[in-house]
Steps between C-alpha positions, in 0.01 A plus 500: 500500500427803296431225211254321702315805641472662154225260361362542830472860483306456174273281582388752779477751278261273271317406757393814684427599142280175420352620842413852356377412197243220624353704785476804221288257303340385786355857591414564142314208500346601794423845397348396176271306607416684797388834241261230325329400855490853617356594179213270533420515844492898447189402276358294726497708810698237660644766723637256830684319272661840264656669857703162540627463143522866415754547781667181391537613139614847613741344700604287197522794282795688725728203368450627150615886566788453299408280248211778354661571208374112402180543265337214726574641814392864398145330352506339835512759680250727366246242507568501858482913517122429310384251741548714793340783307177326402528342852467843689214563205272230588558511900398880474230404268361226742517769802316751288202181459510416820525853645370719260546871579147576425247305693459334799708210635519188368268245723696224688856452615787479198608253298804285500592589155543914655701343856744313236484833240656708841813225500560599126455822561775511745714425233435696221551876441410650904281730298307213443392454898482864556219553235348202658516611854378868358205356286383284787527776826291752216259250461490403908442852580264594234186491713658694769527818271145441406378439918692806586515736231450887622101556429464176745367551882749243624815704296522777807692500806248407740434105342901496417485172695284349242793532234724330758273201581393471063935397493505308788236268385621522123825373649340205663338438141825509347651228721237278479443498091849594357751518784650129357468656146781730541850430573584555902761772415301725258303605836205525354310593778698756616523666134133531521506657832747756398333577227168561664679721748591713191218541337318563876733776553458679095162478569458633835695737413299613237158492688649693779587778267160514370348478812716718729229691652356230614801373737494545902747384748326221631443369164903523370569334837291220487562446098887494638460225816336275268799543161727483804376161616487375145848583432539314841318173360727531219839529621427196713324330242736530157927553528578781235697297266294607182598907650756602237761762615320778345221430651644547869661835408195631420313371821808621678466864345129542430460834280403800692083470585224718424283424842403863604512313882867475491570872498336511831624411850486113538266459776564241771244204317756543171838448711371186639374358172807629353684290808354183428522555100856516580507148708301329255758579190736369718319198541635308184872576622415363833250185371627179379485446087242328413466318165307730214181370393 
């Protein structure tokens, strides 16, 4: 028996090592001439048909791990390194013509070739997509900084509802041009809504310190009941998910205010804004999530 079962034992040996060896080649074959395509659909802005094969050939490549110390392999691999690098490159570059940071907006809804550049982007270095998403919420809220900048009539308290209803309708303009540009889960539309509220509160900030004097109480209340029901509109509206940790702690524990109407005795109108300030944060906890925009 042991005679019998020794050829045996080799040939399963041989075999599984046949079996190696071909599906090695296989993959190398595949890799190789998966760099070439990638390399000259990268030229040709081909971009739908670089996220399938890039993540293909990346996939490809984790076979070869152990076998870098190959001069073929290695050369492989950094041609696959410098493809992703000159494909971040040229997706930033098309961003930057599309939406260039000086100027206004592009006319007319995007192009195909940017939708399909997002899919790569997912893919490639995430500082790729961030400097995307940054470039493009800059650009979106350009003319808002220009509408409402501090020497403006409609920059004080008493038109604050004006800067509400400018993001509400650039919002709407967002969904209807670009919302199928971007990827579902970057959350585009909530990114620029968080960023607006940003900005909104720097520069509020910064007008109410120049303009202190001019403040009443009726004025801070109603410039509060409208923010109020604005954060109210948004907590129903977006679901958080692009809120990093950070972020929370610092709503959580907002750093110590200069309002000269806080050292006073809250009168009776602030407790009951303050109330239903309180039930409206607790509105996302208590809402259903709904999908980002």
């Amino acid at each position: 028996v042991k005679e019998i079962t020794r050829d045996i034992k080799q040939l399963d040996h041989a075999k599984r090592h046949l079996t190696t060896s071909i599906t090695t080649l296989n993959h190398l074959h595949m890799l190789a001439g998966g760099v070439d395509s990638l390399e000259a659909m990268t030229r040709r802005r081909q971009y739908g048909e670089v996220a399938n094969l890039l993540q293909g050939v990346m996939n490809v490549l984790e076979h070869f791990h152990k076998y870098m110390g190959i001069p073929q392999i290695r050369q492989l691999s950094e041609r696959v390194k410098a493809a992703q690098t000159e494909l971040g490159q040229q997706i930033l570059a098309d961003f930057e013509e599309a939406f260039p940071s000086q100027g206004t907006k592009r006319p007319g809804g995007p192009s195909n070739v940017l939708r399909d550049a997002c899919l790569v982007a997912n893919i490639l270095d995430p500082r790729i997509k961030q400097e995307i998403i940054k470039k493009f919420i800059k650009q979106h809220l350009s003319e808002y900084l220009v509408l409402f900048q501090e020497n403006q009539d409609v920059a004080w308290l008493d038109k604050i509802d004006r800067r509400y209803a400018w993001i509400k309708r650039q919002l709407v303009d967002y969904e209807e041009k670009y919302g199928r540009m971007f990827p579902r889960e970057w959350c585009m539309a909530e990114r620029i809504a968080v960023e607006f509220c940003h900005v909104t509160r720097a520069e509020l900030a910064k007008i109410m310190r120049t303009r202190a004097k001019e403040i009443e109480v009726k004025l801070l209340l109603f410039a509060i009941q409208r923010t109020t029901n604005f954060e109210g509109f948004l907590a129903k509206r977006f679901s958080g998910c692009t809120l990093t940790d950070g972020t929370l702690k610092k709503l959580e524990s907002p750093p110590p205010s200069t309002n000269p109407f806080l050292e006073d005795e809250p009168t009776p109108e602030m407790e009951e804004l303050a109330t239903e300030k309180g039930d409206l944060d607790q509105e996302p906890r208590r809402a259903d999530r709904s999908v980002c925009g």
